[in-house]
Coordinates of C-alpha atoms in Angstrom, one line a residue:
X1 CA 3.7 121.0 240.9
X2 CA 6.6 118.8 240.6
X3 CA 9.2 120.6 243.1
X4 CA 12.3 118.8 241.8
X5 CA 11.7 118.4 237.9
X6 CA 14.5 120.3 236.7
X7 CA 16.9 117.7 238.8
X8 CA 15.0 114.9 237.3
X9 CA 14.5 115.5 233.9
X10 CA 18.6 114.3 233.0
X11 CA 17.3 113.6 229.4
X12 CA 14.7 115.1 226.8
X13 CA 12.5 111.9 227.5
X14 CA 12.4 112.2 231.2
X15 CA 11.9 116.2 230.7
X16 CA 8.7 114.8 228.2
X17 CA 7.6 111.7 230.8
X18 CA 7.5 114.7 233.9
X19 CA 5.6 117.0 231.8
X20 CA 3.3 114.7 231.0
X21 CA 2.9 113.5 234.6
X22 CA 2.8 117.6 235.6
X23 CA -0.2 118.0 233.3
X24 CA -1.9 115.3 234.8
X25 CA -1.5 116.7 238.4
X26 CA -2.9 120.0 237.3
X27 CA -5.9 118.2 235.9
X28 CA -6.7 116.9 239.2
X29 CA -7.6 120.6 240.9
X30 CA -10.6 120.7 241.7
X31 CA -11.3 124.1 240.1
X32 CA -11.2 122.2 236.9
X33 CA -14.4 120.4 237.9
X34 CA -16.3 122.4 239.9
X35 CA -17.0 125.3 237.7
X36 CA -19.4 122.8 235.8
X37 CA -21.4 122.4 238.7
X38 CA -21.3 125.6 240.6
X39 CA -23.0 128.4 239.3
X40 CA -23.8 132.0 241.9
X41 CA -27.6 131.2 241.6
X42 CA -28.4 127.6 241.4
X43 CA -25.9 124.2 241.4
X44 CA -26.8 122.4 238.0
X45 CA -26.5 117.9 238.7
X46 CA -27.4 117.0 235.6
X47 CA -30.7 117.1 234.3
X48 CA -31.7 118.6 237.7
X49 CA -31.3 122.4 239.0
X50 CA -30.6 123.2 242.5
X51 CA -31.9 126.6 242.7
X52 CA -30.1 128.3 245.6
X53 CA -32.3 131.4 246.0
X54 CA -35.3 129.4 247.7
X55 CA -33.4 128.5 250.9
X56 CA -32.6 130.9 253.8
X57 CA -28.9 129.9 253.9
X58 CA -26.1 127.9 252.1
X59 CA -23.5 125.7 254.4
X60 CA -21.1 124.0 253.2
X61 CA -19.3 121.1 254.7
X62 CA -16.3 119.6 253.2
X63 CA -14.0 116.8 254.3
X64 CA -11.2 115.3 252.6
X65 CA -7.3 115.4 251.1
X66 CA -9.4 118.3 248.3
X67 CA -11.9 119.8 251.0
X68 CA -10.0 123.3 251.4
X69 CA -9.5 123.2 247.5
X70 CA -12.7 122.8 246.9
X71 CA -14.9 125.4 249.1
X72 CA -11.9 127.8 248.3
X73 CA -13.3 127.0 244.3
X74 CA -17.0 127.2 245.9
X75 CA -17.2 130.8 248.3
X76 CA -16.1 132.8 245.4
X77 CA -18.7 131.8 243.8
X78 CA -22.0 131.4 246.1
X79 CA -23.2 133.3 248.9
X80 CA -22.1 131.1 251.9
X81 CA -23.0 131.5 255.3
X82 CA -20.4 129.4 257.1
X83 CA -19.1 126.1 256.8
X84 CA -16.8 123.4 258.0
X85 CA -13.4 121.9 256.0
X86 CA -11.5 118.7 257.6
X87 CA -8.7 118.0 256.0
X88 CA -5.2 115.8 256.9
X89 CA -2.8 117.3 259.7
X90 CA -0.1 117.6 257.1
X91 CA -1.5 119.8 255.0
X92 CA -1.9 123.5 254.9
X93 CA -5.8 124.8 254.2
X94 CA -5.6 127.0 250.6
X95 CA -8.8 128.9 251.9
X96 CA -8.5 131.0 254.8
X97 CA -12.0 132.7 255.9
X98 CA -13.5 133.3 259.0
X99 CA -16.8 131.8 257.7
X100 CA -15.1 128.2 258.2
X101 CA -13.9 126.0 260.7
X102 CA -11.1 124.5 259.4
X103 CA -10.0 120.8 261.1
X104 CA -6.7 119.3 261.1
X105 CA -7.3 115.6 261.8
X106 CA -5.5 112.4 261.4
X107 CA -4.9 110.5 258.2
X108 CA -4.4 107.6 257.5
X109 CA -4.6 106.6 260.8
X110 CA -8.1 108.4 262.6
X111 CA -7.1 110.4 265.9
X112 CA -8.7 112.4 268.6
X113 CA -9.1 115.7 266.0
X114 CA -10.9 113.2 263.9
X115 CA -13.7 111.8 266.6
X116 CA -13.7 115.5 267.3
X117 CA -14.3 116.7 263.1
X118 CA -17.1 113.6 263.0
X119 CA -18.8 115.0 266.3
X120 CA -19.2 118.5 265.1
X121 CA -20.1 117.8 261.1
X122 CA -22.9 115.5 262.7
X123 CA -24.1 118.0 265.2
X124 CA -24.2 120.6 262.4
X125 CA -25.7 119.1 260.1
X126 CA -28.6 117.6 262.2
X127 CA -29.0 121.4 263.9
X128 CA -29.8 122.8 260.0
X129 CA -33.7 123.5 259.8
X130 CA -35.9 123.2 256.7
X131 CA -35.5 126.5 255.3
X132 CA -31.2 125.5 254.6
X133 CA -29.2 123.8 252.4
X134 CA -25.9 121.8 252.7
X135 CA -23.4 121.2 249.8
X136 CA -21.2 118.2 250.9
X137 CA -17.4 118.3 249.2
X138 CA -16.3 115.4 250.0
X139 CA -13.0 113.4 248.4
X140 CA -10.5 110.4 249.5
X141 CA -9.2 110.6 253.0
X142 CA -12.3 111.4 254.6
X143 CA -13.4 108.0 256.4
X144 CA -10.1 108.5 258.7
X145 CA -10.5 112.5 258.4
X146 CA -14.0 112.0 260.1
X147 CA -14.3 109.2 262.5
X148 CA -17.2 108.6 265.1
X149 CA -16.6 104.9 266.2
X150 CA -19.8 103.0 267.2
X151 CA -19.8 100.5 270.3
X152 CA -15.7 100.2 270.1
X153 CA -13.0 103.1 271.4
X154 CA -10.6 105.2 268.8
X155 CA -7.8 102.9 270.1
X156 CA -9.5 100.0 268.5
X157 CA -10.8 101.5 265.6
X158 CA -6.5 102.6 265.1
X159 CA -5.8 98.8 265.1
X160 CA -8.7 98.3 262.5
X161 CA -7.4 100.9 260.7
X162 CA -3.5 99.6 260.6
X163 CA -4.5 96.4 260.3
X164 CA -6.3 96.7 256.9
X165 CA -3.7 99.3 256.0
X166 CA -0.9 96.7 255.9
X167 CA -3.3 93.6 254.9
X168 CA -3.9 94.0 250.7
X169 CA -7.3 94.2 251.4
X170 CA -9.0 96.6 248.6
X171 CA -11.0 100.1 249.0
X172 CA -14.4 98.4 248.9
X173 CA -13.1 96.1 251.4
X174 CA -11.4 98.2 253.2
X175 CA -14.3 101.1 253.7
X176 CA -17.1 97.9 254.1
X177 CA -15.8 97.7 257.7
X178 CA -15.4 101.2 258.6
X179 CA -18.9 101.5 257.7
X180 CA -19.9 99.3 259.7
X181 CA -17.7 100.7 262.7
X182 CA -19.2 103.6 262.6
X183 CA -21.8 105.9 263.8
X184 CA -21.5 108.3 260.7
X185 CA -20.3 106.4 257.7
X186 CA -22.5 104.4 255.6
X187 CA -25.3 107.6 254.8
X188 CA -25.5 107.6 258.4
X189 CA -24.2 111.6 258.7
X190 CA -27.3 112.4 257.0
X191 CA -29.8 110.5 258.5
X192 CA -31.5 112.8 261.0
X193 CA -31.0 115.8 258.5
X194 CA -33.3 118.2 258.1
X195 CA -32.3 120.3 255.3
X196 CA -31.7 119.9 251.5
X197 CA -28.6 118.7 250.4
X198 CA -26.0 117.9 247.8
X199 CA -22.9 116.0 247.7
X200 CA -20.3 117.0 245.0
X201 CA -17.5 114.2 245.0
X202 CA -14.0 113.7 243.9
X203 CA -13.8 109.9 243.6
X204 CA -10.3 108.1 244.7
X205 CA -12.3 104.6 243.9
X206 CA -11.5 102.8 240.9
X207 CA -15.0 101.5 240.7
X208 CA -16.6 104.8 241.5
X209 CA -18.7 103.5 243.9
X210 CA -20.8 106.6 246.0
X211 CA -20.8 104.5 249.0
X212 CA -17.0 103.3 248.7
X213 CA -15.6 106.8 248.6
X214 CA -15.0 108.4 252.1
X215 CA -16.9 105.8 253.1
X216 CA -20.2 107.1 252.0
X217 CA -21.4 109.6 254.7
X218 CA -23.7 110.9 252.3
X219 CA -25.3 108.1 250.7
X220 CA -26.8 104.4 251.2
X221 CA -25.0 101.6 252.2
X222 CA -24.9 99.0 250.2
X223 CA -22.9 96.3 251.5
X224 CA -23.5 94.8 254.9
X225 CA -22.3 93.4 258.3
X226 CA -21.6 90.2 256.8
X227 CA -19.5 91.6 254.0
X228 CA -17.3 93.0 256.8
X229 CA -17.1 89.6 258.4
X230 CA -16.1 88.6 255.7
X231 CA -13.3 90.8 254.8
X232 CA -11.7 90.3 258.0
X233 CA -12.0 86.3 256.9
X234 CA -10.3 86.6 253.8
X235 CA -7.5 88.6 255.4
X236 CA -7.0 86.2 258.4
X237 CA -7.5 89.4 260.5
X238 CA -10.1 87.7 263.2
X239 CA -7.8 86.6 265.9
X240 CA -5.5 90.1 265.3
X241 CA -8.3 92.5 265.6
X242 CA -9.8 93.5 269.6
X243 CA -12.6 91.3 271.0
X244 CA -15.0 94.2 271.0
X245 CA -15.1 94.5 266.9
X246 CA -15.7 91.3 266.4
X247 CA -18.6 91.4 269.0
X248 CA -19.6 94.2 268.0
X249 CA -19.5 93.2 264.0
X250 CA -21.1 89.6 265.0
X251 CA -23.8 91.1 266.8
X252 CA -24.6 93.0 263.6
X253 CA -25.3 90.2 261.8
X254 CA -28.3 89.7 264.4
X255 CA -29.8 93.2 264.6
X256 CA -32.1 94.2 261.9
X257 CA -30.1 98.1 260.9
X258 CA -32.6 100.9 259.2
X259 CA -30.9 102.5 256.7
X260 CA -31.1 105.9 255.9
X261 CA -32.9 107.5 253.0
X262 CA -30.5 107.5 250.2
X263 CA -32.9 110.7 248.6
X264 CA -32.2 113.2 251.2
X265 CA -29.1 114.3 249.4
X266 CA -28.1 114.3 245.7
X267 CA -24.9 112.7 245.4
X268 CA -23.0 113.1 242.1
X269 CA -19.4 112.3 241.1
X270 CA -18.0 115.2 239.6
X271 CA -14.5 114.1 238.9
X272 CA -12.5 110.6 238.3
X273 CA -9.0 109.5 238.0
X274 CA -9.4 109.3 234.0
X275 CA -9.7 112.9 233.8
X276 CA -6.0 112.8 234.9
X277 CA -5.7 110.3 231.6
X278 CA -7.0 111.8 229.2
X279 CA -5.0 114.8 229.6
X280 CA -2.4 113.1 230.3
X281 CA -2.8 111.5 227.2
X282 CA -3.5 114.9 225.1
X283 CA -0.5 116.5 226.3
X284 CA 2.0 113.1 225.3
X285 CA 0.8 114.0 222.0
X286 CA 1.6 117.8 221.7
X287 CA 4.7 116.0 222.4
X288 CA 4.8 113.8 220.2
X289 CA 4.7 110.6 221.7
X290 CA 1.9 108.2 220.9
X291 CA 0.1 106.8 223.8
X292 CA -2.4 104.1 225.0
X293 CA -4.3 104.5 227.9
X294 CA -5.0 101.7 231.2
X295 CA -7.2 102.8 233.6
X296 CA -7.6 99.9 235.5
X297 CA -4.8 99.5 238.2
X298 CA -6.3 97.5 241.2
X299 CA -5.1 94.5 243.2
X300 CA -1.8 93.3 244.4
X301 CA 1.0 95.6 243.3
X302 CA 2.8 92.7 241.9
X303 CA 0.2 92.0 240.0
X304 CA -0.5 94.9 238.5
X305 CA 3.4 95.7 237.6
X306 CA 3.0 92.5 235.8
X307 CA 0.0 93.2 233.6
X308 CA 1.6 96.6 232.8
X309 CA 4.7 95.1 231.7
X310 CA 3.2 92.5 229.5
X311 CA 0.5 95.9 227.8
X312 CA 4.2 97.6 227.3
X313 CA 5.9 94.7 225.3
X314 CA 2.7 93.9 222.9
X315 CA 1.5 97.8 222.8
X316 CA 2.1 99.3 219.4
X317 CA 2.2 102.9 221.3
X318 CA 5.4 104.1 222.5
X319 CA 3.6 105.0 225.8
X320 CA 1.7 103.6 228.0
X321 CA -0.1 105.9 230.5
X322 CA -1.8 104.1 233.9
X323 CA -3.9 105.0 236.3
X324 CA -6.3 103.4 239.4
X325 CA -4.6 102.3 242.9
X326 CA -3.1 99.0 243.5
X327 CA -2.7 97.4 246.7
X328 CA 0.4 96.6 249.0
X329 CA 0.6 93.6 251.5
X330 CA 3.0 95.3 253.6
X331 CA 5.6 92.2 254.7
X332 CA 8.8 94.0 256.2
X333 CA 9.3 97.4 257.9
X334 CA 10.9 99.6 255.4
X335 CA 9.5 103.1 253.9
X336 CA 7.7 103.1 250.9
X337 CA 4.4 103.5 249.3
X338 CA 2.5 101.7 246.6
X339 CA 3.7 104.3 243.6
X340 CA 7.6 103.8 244.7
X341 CA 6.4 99.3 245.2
X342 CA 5.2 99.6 241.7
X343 CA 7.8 101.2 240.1
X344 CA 10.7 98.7 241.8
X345 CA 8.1 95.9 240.8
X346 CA 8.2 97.0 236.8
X347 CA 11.5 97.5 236.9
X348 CA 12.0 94.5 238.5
X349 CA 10.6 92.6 235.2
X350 CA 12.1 95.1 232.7
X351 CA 16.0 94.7 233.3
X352 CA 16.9 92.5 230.4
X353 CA 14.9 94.5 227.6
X354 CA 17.4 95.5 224.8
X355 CA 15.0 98.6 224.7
X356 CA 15.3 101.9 226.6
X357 CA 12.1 101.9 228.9
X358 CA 11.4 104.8 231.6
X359 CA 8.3 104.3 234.3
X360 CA 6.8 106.4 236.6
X361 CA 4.2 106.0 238.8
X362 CA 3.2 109.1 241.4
X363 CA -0.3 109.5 244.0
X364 CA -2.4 112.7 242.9
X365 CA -2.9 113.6 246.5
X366 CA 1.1 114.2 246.8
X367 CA 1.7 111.7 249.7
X368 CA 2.9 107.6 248.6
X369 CA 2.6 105.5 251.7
X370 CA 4.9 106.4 254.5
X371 CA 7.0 108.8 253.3
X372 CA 6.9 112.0 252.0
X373 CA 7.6 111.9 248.2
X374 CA 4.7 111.2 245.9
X375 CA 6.1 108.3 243.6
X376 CA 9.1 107.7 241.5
X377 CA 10.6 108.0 237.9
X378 CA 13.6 105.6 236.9
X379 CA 14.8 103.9 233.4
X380 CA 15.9 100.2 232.8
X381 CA 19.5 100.6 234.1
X382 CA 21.0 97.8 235.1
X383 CA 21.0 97.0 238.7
X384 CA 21.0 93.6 240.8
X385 CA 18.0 91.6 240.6
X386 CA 18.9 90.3 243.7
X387 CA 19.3 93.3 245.8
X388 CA 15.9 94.5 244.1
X389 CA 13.7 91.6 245.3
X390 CA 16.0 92.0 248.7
X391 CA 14.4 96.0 248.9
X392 CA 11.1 94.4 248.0
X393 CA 10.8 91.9 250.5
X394 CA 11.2 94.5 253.4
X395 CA 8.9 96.9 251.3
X396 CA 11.7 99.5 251.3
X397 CA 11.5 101.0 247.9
X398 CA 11.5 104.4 249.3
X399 CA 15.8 103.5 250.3
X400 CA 15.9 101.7 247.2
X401 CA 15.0 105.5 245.1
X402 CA 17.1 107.1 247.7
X403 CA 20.2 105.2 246.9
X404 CA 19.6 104.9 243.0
X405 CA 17.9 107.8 242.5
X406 CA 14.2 108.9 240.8
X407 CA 11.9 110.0 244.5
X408 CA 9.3 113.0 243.0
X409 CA 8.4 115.4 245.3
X410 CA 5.1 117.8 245.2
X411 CA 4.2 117.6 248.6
X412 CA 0.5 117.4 249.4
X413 CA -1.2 118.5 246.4
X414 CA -5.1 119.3 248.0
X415 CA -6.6 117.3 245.9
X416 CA -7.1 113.3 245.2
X417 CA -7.6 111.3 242.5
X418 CA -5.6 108.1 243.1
X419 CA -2.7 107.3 241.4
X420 CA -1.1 107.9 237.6
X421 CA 2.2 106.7 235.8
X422 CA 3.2 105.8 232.3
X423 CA 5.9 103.7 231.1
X424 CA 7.5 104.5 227.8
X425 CA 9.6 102.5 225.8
X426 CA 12.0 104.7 223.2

């Protein structure tokens, strides 16, 4: 999956360290997941048993950087009668079938394509009777992939959108106003639903948290209109953001909101970013490299760089293997994303080590921030501090990789299960 290994991989350990990322990227198909929950006859959650033969028909909507991915997995195996996949414009749909209505909308910023994706998925699934069922595949990208804004115009919700992008501000935080933007997220898709339903989810949330990821269409809210308020607060976003979301958000502290009924649809996670881990973690061995695994990469990018740095030097492992999704408070106008930030940030602190030490950091779904490479490998050679913190402070790691080398490229993978690296010291 990694187009340009073989002009990486200079050195056996770099060969080893893209292997080793490589495995974890092929961990993340869906596939992989999906064929523990999706039998021909009945969809097993659990404990319970969705038995398939006692509806009239099986649709299946799917949204998300996996959607395609995923029903292409699911119509081989169950009877469908048609469907609906919405994935980003830059990607190409793996399942082609005249069965499906396949959406190319805007991500990460919502556009017209994406009003239009959240229109139809809410018309169809309140126009399913009884007798039907709906399976939801849902996975990260989805609360820009489907986007119905309430009481505010796309335009607006576009500044939102931005605006949060480039603030720091966290998933949770981040989704906890869209929700409450919308006329969809939040459980609010399947409010008026008639039919049975399932949700099988790919989570890109560190936390896991049903109503975090794509912003919850499928299940209960659980944070509110004050919670947004006071995101926005924390990120001195008030006086940035249009009049009309602020109204609009203010007004909702007023209104007593119904929420909808969490029990209409089954929701269950079916796949996490520590599945990219542990196999990430089982094929360092067959290589023989002992490893340690952190699973907890949140927060400032800085930040995290920091605490990996410091789990490198006191680790008795050779290898350290990361995953999660940290945050970037994007300061200057250069190209980057958060993989390519965290990998300039760790090397940042790693210069003066009398130890060879090799780091990469790449996004599952194929796509770092505004560019189109999906992270970075590079090893402690030494380069000017100075012009480091220089590429930083105009968060322009993506010229930084270009000039010194290390950009990995994959292109958009279909799938999403945030981030994973490793940083090995040999």
């Amino acid at each position: 999956m990694i187009k340009n290994i073989d002009l990486l991989a200079n050195t056996k350990m770099e060969r080893k360290a893209l292997q080793i990322l490589e495995s974890g990227l092929m961990a993340a198909q869906p596939k992989n997941f999906l064929k523990k929950f999706v039998n021909k006859n009945y969809i097993s959650l659990g404990k319970d048993r969705i038995v398939l033969s006692k509806y009239r028909k099986i649709f299946v909507v799917a949204y998300g950087k996996a959607a395609s991915s995923m029903a292409e997995y699911v119509v081989k195996k169950i009877n469908i009668s048609k469907g609906i996949i919405v994935i980003p414009k830059y990607t190409k749909s793996s399942l082609s079938s005249k069965k499906f209505v396949i959406i190319h909308a805007g991500h990460p910023i919502p556009d017209r394509e994406s009003v239009k994706a959240g229109k139809i998925v809410q018309k169809f699934v309140e126009s399913c009777s009884k007798e039907d069922f709906i399976l939801f595949l849902v996975s990260g990208g989805g609360s820009s992939l489907l986007s119905l804004p309430d009481k505010i115009t796309l335009n607006e919700k576009k500044q939102v959108t931005k605006l949060l992008l480039k603030s720091g501000a966290t998933i949770d935080e981040f989704n906890s106003v869209r929700k409450h933007l919308s006329r969809i997220k939040g459980g609010k898709l399947v409010k008026n639903m008639q039919s049975d339903g399932c949700a099988l989810i790919m989570s890109d949330v560190l936390t896991n948290n049903l109503s975090v990821i794509s912003s919850g269409c499928t299940y209960n809210d659980n944070t509110t209109f004050s919670d947004a308020i006071k995101v926005i607060t924390k990120y001195s976003l008030t006086k940035k953001l249009p009049k009309k979301v602020i109204t609009h958000l203010k007004h909702g502290l007023k209104t007593q909101v119904t929420r909808p009924n969490r029990l209409k649809v089954k929701n269950k996670i079916i796949a996490t970013n520590l599945d990219c881990l542990n196999t990430m973690a089982i094929k360092a061995k067959s290589l023989g490299i002992s490893t340690k695994i952190y699973s907890s990469v949140n927060g400032d990018v800085s930040t995290s760089a920091q605490k990996i740095v410091k789990m490198m030097k006191s680790s008795r492992k050779s290898c350290i293997i990361f995953g999660g999704e940290s945050t970037v408070h994007v300061k200057g106008n250069g190209k980057g994303g958060r993989n390519q930030e965290l990998v300039l940030q760790i090397l940042k602190r790693i210069q003066n080590l009398d130890q060879n030490v090799l780091v990469s950091s790449i996004s599952t779904d194929g796509i770092d921030g505004n560019t189109n490479y999906s992270g970075a490998l590079i090893k402690n050679h030494s380069i000017n501090l100075q012009k480091i913190s220089l590429y930083l402070k105009n968060n322009d790691s993506n010229s930084f990789f270009k000039k010194y080398g290390g950009l990995i490229k994959t292109g958009p993978t279909n799938t999403n299960l945030m981030d994973i690296g490793l940083i090995i010291k040999y």
